[in-house]
PDB file of C-alpha atoms in Angstrom:
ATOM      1  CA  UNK A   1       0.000   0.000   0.000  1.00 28.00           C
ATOM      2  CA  UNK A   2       1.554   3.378  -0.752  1.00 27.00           C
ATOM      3  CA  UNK A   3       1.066   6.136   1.804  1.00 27.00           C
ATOM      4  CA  UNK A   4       0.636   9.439   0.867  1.00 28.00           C
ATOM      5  CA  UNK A   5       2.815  12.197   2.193  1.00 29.00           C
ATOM      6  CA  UNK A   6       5.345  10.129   4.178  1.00 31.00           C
ATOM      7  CA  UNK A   7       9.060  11.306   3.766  1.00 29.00           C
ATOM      8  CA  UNK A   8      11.659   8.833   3.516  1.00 28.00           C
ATOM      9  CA  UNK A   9      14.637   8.278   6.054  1.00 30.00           C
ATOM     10  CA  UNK A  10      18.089   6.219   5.620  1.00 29.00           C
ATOM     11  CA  UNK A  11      18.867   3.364   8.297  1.00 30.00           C
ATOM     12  CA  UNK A  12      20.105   3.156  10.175  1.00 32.00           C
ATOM     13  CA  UNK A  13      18.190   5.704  12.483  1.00 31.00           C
ATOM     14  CA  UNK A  14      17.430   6.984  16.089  1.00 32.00           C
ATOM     15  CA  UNK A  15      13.900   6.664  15.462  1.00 32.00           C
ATOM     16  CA  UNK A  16      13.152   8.752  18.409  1.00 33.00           C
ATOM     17  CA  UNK A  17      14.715  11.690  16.606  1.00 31.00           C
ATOM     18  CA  UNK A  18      12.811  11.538  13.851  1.00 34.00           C
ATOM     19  CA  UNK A  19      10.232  13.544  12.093  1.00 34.00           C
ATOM     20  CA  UNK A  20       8.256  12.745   9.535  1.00 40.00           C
ATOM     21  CA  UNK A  21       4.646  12.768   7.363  1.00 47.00           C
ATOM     22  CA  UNK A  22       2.717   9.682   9.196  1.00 54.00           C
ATOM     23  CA  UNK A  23       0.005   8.698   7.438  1.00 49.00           C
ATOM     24  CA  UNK A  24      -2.924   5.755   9.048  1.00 48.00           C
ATOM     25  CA  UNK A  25      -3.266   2.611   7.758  1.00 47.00           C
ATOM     26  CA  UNK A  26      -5.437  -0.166   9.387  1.00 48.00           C
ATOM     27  CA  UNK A  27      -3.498  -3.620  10.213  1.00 46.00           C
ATOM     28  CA  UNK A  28      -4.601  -7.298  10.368  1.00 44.00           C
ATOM     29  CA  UNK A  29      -2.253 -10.484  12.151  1.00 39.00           C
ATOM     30  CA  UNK A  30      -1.356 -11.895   8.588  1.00 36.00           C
ATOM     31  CA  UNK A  31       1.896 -12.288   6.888  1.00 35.00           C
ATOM     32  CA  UNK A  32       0.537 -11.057   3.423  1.00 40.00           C
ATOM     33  CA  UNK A  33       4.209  -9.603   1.853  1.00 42.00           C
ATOM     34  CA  UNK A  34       6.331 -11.387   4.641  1.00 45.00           C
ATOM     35  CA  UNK A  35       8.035 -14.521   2.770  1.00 51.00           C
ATOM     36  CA  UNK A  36       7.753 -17.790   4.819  1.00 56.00           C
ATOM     37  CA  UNK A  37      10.966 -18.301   6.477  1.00 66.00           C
ATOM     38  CA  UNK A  38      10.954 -14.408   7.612  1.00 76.00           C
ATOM     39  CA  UNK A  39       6.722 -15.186   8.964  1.00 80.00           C
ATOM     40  CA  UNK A  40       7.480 -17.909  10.735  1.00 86.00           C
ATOM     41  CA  UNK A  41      11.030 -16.414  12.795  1.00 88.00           C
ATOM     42  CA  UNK A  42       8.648 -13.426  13.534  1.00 89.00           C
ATOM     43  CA  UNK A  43       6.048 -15.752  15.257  1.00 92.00           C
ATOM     44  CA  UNK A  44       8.872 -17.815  16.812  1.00 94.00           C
ATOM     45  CA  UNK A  45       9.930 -14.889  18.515  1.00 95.00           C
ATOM     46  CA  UNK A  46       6.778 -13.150  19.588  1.00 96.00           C
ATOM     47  CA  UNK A  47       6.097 -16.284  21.753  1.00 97.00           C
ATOM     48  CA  UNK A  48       9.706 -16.680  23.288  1.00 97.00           C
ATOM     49  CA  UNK A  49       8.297 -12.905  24.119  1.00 98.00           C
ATOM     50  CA  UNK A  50       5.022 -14.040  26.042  1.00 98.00           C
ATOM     51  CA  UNK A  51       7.150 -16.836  27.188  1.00 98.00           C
ATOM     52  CA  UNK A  52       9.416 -14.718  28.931  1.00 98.00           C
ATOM     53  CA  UNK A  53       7.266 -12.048  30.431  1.00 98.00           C
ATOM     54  CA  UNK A  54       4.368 -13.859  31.320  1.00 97.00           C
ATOM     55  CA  UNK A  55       3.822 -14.017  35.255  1.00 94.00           C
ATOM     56  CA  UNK A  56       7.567 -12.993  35.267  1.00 97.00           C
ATOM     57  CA  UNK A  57       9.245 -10.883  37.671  1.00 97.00           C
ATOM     58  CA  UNK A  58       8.914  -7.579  34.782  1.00 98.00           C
ATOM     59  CA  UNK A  59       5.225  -8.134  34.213  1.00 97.00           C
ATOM     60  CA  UNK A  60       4.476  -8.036  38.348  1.00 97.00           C
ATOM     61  CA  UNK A  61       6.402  -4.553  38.321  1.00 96.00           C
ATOM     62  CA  UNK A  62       5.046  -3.296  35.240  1.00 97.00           C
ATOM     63  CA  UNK A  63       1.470  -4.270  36.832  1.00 95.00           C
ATOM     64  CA  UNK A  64       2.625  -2.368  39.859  1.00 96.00           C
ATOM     65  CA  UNK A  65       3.757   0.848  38.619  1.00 97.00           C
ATOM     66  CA  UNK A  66       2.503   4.119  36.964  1.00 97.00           C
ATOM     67  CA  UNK A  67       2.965   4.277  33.561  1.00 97.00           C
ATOM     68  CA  UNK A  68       0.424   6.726  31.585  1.00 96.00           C
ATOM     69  CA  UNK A  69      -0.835   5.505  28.250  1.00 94.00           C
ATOM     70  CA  UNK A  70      -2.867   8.342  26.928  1.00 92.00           C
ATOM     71  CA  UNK A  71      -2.150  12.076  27.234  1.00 92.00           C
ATOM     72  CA  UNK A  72      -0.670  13.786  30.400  1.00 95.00           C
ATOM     73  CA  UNK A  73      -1.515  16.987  28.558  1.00 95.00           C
ATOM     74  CA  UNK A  74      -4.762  18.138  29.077  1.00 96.00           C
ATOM     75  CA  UNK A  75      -6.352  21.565  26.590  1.00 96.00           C
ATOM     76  CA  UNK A  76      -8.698  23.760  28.308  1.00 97.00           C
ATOM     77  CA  UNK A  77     -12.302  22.662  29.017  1.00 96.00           C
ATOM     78  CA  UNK A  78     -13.973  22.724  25.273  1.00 94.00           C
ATOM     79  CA  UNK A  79     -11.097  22.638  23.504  1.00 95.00           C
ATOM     80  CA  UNK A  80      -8.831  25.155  21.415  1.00 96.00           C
ATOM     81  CA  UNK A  81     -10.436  28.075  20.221  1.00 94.00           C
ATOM     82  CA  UNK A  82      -8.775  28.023  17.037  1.00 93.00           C
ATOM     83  CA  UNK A  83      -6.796  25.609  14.481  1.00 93.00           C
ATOM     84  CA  UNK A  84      -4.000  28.553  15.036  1.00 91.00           C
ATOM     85  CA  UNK A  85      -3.648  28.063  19.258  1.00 93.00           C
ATOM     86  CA  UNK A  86      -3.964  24.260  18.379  1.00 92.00           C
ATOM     87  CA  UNK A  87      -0.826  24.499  16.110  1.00 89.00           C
ATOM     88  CA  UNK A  88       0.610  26.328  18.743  1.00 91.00           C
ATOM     89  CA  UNK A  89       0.816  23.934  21.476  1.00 92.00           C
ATOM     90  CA  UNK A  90       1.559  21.555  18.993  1.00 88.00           C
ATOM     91  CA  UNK A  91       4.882  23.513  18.311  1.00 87.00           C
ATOM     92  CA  UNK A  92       5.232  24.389  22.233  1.00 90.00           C
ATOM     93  CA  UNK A  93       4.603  28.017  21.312  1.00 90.00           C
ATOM     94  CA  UNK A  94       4.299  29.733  24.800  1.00 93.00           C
ATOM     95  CA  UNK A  95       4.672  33.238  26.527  1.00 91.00           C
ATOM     96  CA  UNK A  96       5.138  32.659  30.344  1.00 93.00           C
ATOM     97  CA  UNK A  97       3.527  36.248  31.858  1.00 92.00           C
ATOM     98  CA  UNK A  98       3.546  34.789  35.964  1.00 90.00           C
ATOM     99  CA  UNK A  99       6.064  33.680  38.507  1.00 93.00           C
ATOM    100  CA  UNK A 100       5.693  30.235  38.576  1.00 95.00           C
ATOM    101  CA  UNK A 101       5.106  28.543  42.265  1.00 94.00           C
ATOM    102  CA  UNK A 102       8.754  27.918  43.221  1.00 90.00           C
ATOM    103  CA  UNK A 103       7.752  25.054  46.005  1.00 89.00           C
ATOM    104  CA  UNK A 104       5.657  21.981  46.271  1.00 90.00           C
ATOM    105  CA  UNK A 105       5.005  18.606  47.869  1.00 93.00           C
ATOM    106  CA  UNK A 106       8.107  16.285  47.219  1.00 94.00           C
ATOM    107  CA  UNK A 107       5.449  13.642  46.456  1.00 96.00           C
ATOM    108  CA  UNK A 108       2.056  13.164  45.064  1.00 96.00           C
ATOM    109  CA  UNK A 109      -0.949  10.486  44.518  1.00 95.00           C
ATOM    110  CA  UNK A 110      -1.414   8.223  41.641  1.00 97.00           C
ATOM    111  CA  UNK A 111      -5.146   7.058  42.738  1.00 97.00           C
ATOM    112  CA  UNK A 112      -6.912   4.272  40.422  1.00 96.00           C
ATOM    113  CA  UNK A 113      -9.992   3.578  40.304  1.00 89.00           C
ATOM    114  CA  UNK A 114     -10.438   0.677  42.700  1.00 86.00           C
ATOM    115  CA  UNK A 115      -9.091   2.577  45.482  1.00 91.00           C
ATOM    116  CA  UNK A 116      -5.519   1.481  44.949  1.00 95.00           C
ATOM    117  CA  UNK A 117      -2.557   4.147  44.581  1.00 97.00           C
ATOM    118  CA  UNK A 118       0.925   4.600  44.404  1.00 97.00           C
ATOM    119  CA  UNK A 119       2.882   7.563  45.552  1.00 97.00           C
ATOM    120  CA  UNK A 120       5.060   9.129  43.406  1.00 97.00           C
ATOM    121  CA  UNK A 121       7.711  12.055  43.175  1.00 97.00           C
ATOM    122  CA  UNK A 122       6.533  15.709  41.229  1.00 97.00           C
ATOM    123  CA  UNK A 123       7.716  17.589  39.133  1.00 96.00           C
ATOM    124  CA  UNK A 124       7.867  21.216  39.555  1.00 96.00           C
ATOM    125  CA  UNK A 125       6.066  23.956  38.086  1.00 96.00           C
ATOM    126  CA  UNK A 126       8.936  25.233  35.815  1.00 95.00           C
ATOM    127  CA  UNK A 127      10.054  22.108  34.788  1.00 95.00           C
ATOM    128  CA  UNK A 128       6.277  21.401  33.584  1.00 96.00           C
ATOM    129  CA  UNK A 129       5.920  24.965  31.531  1.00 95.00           C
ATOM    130  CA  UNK A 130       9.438  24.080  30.441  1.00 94.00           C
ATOM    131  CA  UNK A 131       7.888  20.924  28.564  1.00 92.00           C
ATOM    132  CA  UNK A 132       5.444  22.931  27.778  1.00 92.00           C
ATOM    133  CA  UNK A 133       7.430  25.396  26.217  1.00 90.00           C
ATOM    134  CA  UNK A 134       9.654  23.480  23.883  1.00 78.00           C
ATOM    135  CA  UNK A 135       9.277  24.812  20.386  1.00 65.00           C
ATOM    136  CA  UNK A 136      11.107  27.893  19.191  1.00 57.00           C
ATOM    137  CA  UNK A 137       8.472  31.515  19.026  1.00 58.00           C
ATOM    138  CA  UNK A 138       8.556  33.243  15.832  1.00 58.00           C
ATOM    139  CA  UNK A 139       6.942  36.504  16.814  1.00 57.00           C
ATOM    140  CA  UNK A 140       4.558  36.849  19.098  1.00 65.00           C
ATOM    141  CA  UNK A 141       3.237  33.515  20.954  1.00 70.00           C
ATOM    142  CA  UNK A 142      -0.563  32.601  20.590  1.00 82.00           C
ATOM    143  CA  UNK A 143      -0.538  30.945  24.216  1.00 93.00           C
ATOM    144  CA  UNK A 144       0.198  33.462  27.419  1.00 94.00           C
ATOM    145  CA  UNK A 145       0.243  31.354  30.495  1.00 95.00           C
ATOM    146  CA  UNK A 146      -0.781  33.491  33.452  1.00 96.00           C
ATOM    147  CA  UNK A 147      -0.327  31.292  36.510  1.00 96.00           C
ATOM    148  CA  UNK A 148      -0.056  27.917  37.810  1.00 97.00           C
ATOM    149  CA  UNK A 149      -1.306  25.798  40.585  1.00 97.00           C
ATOM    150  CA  UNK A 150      -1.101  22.002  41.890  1.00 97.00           C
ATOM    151  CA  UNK A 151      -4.225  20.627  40.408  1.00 97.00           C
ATOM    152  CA  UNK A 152      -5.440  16.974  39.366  1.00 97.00           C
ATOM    153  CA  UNK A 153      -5.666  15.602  36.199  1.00 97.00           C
ATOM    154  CA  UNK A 154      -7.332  11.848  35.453  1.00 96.00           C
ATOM    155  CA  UNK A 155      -5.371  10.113  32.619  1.00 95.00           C
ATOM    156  CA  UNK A 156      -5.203   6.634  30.992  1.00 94.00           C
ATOM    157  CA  UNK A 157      -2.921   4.410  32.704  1.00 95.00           C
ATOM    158  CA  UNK A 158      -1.366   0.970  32.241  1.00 94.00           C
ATOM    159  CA  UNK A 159      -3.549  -0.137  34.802  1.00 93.00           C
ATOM    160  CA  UNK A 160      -6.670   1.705  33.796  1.00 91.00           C
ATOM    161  CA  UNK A 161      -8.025   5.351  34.488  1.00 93.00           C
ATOM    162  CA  UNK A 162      -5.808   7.016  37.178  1.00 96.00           C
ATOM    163  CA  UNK A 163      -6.045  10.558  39.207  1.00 97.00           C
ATOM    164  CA  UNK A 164      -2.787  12.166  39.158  1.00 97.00           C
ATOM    165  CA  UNK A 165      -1.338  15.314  40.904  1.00 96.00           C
ATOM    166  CA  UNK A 166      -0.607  17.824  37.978  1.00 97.00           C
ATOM    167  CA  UNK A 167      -0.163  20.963  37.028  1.00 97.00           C
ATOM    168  CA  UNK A 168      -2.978  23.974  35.790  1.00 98.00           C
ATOM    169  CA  UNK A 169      -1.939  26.537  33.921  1.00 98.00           C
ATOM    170  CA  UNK A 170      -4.043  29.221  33.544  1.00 97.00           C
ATOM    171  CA  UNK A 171      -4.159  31.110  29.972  1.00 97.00           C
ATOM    172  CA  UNK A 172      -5.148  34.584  28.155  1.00 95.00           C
ATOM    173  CA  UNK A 173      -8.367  33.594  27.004  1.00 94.00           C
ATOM    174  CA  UNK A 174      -9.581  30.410  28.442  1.00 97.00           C
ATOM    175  CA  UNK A 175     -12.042  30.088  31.345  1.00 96.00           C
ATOM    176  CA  UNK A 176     -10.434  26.530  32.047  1.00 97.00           C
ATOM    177  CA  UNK A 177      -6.695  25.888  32.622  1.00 98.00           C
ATOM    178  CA  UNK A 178      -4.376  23.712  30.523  1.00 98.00           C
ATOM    179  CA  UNK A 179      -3.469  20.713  32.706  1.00 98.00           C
ATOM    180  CA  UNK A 180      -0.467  18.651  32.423  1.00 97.00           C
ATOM    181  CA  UNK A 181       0.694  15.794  34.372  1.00 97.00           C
ATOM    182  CA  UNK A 182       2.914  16.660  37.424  1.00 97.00           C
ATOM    183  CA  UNK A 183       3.447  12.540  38.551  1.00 97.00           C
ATOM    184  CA  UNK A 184       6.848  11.232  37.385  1.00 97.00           C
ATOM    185  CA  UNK A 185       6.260   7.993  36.213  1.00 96.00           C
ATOM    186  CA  UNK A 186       7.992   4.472  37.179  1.00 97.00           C
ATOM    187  CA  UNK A 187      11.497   3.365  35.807  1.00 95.00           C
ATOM    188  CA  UNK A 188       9.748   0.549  33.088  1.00 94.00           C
ATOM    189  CA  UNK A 189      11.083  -2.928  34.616  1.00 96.00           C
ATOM    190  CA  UNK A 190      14.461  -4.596  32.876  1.00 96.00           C
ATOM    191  CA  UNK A 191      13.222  -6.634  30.617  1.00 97.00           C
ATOM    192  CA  UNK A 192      13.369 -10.554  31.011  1.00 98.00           C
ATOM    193  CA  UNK A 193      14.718 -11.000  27.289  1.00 97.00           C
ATOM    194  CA  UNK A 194      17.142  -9.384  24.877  1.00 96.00           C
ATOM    195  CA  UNK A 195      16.275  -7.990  21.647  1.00 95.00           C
ATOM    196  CA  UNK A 196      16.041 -10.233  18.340  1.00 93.00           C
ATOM    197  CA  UNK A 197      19.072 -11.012  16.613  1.00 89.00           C
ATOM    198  CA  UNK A 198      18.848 -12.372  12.742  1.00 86.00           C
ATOM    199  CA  UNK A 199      14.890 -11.376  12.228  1.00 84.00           C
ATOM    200  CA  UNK A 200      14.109  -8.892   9.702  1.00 77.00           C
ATOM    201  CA  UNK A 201      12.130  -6.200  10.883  1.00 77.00           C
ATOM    202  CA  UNK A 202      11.885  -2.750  13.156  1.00 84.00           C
ATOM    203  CA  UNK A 203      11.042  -1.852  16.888  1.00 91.00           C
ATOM    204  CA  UNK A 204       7.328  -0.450  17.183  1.00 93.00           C
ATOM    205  CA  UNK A 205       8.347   3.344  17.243  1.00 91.00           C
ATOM    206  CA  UNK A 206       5.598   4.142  19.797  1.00 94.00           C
ATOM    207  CA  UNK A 207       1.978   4.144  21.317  1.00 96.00           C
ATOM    208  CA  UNK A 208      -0.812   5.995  19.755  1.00 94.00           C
ATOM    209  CA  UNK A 209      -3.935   5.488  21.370  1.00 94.00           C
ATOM    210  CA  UNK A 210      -5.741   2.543  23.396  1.00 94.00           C
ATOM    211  CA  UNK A 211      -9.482   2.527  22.570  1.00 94.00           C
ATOM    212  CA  UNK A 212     -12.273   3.196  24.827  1.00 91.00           C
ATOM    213  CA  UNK A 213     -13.213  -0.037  24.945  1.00 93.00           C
ATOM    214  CA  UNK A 214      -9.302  -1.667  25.091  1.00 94.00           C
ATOM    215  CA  UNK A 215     -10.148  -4.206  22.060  1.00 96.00           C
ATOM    216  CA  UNK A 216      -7.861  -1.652  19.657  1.00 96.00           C
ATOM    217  CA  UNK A 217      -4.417   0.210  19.873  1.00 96.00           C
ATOM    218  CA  UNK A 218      -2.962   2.780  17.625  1.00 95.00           C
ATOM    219  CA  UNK A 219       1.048   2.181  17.177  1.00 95.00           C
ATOM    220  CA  UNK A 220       3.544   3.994  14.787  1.00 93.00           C
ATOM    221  CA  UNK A 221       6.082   1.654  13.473  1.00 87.00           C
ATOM    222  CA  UNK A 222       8.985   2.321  10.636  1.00 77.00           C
ATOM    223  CA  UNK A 223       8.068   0.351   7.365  1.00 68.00           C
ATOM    224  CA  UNK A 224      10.427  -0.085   4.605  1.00 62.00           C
ATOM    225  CA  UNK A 225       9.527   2.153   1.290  1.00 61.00           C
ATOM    226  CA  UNK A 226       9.239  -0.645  -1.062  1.00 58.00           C
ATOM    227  CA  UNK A 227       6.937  -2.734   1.541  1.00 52.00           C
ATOM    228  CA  UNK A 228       4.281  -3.897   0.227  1.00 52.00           C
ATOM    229  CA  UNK A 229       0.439  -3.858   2.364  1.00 51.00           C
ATOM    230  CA  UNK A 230       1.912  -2.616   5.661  1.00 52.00           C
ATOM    231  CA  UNK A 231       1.109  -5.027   8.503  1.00 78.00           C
ATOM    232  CA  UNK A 232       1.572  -5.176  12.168  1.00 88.00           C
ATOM    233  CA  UNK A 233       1.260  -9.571  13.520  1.00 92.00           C
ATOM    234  CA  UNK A 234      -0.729 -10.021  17.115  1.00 95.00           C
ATOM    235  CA  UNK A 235      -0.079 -12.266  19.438  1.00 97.00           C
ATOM    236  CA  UNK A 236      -2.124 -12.635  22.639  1.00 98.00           C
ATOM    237  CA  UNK A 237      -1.862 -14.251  25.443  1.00 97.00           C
ATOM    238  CA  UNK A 238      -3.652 -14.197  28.858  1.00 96.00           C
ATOM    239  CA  UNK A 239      -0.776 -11.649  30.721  1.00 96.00           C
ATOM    240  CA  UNK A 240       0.207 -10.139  27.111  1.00 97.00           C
ATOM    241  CA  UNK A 241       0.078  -8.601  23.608  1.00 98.00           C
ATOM    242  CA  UNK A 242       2.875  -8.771  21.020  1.00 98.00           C
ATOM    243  CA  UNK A 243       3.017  -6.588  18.295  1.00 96.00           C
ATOM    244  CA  UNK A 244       5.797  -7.394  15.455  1.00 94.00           C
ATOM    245  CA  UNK A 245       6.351  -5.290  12.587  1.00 88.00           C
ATOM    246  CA  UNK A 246       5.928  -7.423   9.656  1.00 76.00           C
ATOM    247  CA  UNK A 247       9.552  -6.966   7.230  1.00 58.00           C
ATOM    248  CA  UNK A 248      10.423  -5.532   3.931  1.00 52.00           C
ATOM    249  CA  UNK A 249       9.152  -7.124   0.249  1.00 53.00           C
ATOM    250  CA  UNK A 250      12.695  -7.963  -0.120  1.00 48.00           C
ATOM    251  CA  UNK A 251      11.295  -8.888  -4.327  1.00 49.00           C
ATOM    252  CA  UNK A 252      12.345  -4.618  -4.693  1.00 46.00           C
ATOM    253  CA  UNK A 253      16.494  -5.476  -4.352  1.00 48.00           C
ATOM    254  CA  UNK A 254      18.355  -4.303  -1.883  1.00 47.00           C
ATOM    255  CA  UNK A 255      17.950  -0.629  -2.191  1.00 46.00           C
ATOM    256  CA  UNK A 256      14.572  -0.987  -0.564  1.00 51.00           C
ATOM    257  CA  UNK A 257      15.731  -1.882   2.964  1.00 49.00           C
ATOM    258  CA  UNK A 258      17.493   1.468   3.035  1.00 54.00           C
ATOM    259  CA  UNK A 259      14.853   3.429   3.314  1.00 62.00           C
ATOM    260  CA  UNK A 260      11.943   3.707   5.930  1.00 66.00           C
ATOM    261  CA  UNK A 261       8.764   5.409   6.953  1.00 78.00           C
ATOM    262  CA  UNK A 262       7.106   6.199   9.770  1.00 86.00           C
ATOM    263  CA  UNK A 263       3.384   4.888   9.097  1.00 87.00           C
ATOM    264  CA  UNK A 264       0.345   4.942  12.388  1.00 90.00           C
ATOM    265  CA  UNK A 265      -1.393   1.536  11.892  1.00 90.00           C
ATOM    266  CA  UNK A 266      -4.617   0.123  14.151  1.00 93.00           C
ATOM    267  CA  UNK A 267      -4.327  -2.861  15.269  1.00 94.00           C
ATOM    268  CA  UNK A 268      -7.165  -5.143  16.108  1.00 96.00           C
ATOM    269  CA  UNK A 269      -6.940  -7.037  19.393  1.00 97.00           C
ATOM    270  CA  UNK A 270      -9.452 -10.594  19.983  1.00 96.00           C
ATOM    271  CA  UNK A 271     -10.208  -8.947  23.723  1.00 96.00           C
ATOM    272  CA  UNK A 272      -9.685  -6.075  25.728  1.00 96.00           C
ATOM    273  CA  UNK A 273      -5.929  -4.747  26.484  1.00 95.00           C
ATOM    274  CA  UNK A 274      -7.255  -4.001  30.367  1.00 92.00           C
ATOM    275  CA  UNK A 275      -3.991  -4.851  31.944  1.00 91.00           C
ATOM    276  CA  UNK A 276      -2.059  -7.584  29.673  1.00 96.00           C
ATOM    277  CA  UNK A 277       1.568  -5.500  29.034  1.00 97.00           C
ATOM    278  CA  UNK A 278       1.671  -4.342  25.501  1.00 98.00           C
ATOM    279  CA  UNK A 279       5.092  -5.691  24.251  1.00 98.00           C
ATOM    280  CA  UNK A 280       7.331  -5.323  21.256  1.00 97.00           C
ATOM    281  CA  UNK A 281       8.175  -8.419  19.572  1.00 96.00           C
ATOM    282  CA  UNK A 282      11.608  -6.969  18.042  1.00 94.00           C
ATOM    283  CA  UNK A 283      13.019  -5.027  21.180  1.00 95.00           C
ATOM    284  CA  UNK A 284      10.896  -7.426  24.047  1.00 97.00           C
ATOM    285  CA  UNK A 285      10.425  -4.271  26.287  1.00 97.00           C
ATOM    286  CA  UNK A 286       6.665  -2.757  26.722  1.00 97.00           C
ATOM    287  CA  UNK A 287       5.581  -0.365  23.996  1.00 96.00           C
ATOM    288  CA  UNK A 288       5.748   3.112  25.736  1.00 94.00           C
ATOM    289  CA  UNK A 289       2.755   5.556  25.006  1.00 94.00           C
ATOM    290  CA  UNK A 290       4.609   9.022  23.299  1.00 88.00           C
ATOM    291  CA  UNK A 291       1.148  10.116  21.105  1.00 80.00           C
ATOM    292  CA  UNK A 292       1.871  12.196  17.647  1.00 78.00           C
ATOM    293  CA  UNK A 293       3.280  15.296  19.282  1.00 67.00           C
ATOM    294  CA  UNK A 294       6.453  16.249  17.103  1.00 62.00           C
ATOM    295  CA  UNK A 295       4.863  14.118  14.388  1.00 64.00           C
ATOM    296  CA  UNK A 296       3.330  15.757  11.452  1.00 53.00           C
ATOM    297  CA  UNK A 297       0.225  13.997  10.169  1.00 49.00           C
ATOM    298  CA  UNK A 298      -0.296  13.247   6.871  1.00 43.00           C
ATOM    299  CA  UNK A 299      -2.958  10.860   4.684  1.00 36.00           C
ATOM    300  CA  UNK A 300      -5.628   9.265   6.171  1.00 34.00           C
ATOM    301  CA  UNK A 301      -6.697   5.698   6.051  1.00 35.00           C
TER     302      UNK A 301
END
């Protein structure tokens, strides 16, 4: 399948550096370009995967930390006014106009919603507008914070819907403040296997979304240019998920696995996520939730 507006990158790459056009594609568990040999060493190692975290020593830590998988970043109550102050949070375009609280609790609250919680260190006001804050101003900025104060903020977590200590900055123009996530979050767990050696392929590049109803999640993953149907394999299990991104149509030469794209692909899961750990098949360490900011969106599937 070719996508639309994608730019090209050479390998190798730190993906986590990258940006690029991603476009959305939907995904099914087949091996539809992946040749036979390559199909099979993927599935071999997605279970030595589940083998290896499943009611290991990782997946009881992972179960019993924080770790936010949706947004810690919050807009004002009704959204943006305009496509223009979306665009600029989106490029961290801020004017700080307020002296920042200087002090605050050493620790806060991570409260789920069966009554369980975990505390956790903060982070401080200036630090938070600091993330904030990140892109460089041309002119004027279209976002004037105003104050801050130690709020809450409820956000999607590993192990459900969470209340979390955060931070509420108040803004020219908006009755409601922007709220961002003051909890740091846990160290992820060392994982109990290595990464694959020998198996065509790339790392999951990051976490999109978890649907509502946890039967769906939204990755981005590199693809190689000359790929053909782009394709992300499931495997489930009762404690977790493993997602593998499917290899290049090697049938292009050798050219092809030069070049890569960053492409945002649903994948559909057989039941709920709820709290199985969401693993990478390639790297064998959890996929980490980063959403599109920093990504430019292009296409649409």
């Amino acid at each position: 399948m070719h996508i639309g507006g994608s730019r090209s990158v050479s390998l190798p790459v730190k993906i986590a550096l990258i940006t690029v056009g991603v476009a959305t594609v939907s995904s099914c568990s087949s091996h539809k370009q992946v040749a036979s040999g390559d199909a099979d060493a993927l599935a071999g190692r997605a279970r030595q995967v589940a083998a290896a975290w499943d009611d290991s020593t990782a997946a009881a830590a992972w179960r019993a930390g924080y770790y936010p998988m949706g947004e810690e970043v919050q807009a004002p109550r009704g959204g943006w006014r305009s496509q223009a102050d979306r665009q600029a949070y989106e490029q961290g375009d801020f004017t700080l106009r307020a002296q920042l609280p200087e002090t605050r609790p050493k620790n806060g609250r991570v409260t789920w919603a069966g009554g369980e919680s975990l505390t956790r260190p903060l982070v401080g006001a200036d630090e938070s507008y600091k993330a904030l804050a990140s892109g460089r101003v041309n002119g004027k900025s279209r976002l004037t914070v105003t104050s801050a104060r130690l709020g809450k903020i409820t956000l999607i977590t590993s192990r459900g819907p969470a209340t979390v200590s955060a931070w509420l900055f108040t803004m020219d123009g908006y009755a409601s403040p922007l709220k961002q996530a003051a909890a740091i979050p846990s160290k992820p767990p060392r994982p109990p296997i290595g990464p694959a050696h020998g198996i065509p392929g790339f790392p999951i590049n990051r976490l999109v979304r978890i649907a509502a109803d946890g039967r769906s999640v939204t990755v981005v993953a590199l693809h190689g240019v000359c790929k053909g149907e782009s394709d992300v394999d499931v495997l489930e299990t009762n404690g977790s998920v493993v997602l593998s991104d499917s290899v290049n149509d090697r049938k292009h030469g050798s050219n092809c696995t030069k070049q890569a794209r960053l492409q945002q692909m649903t994948v559909t899961l057989g039941r709920p996520l709820r709290s199985r750990v969401l693993l990478d098949g390639y790297t064998g360490q959890p996929i980490l939730y980063k959403g599109l900011r920093g990504l430019s969106q292009s296409g649409s599937g």
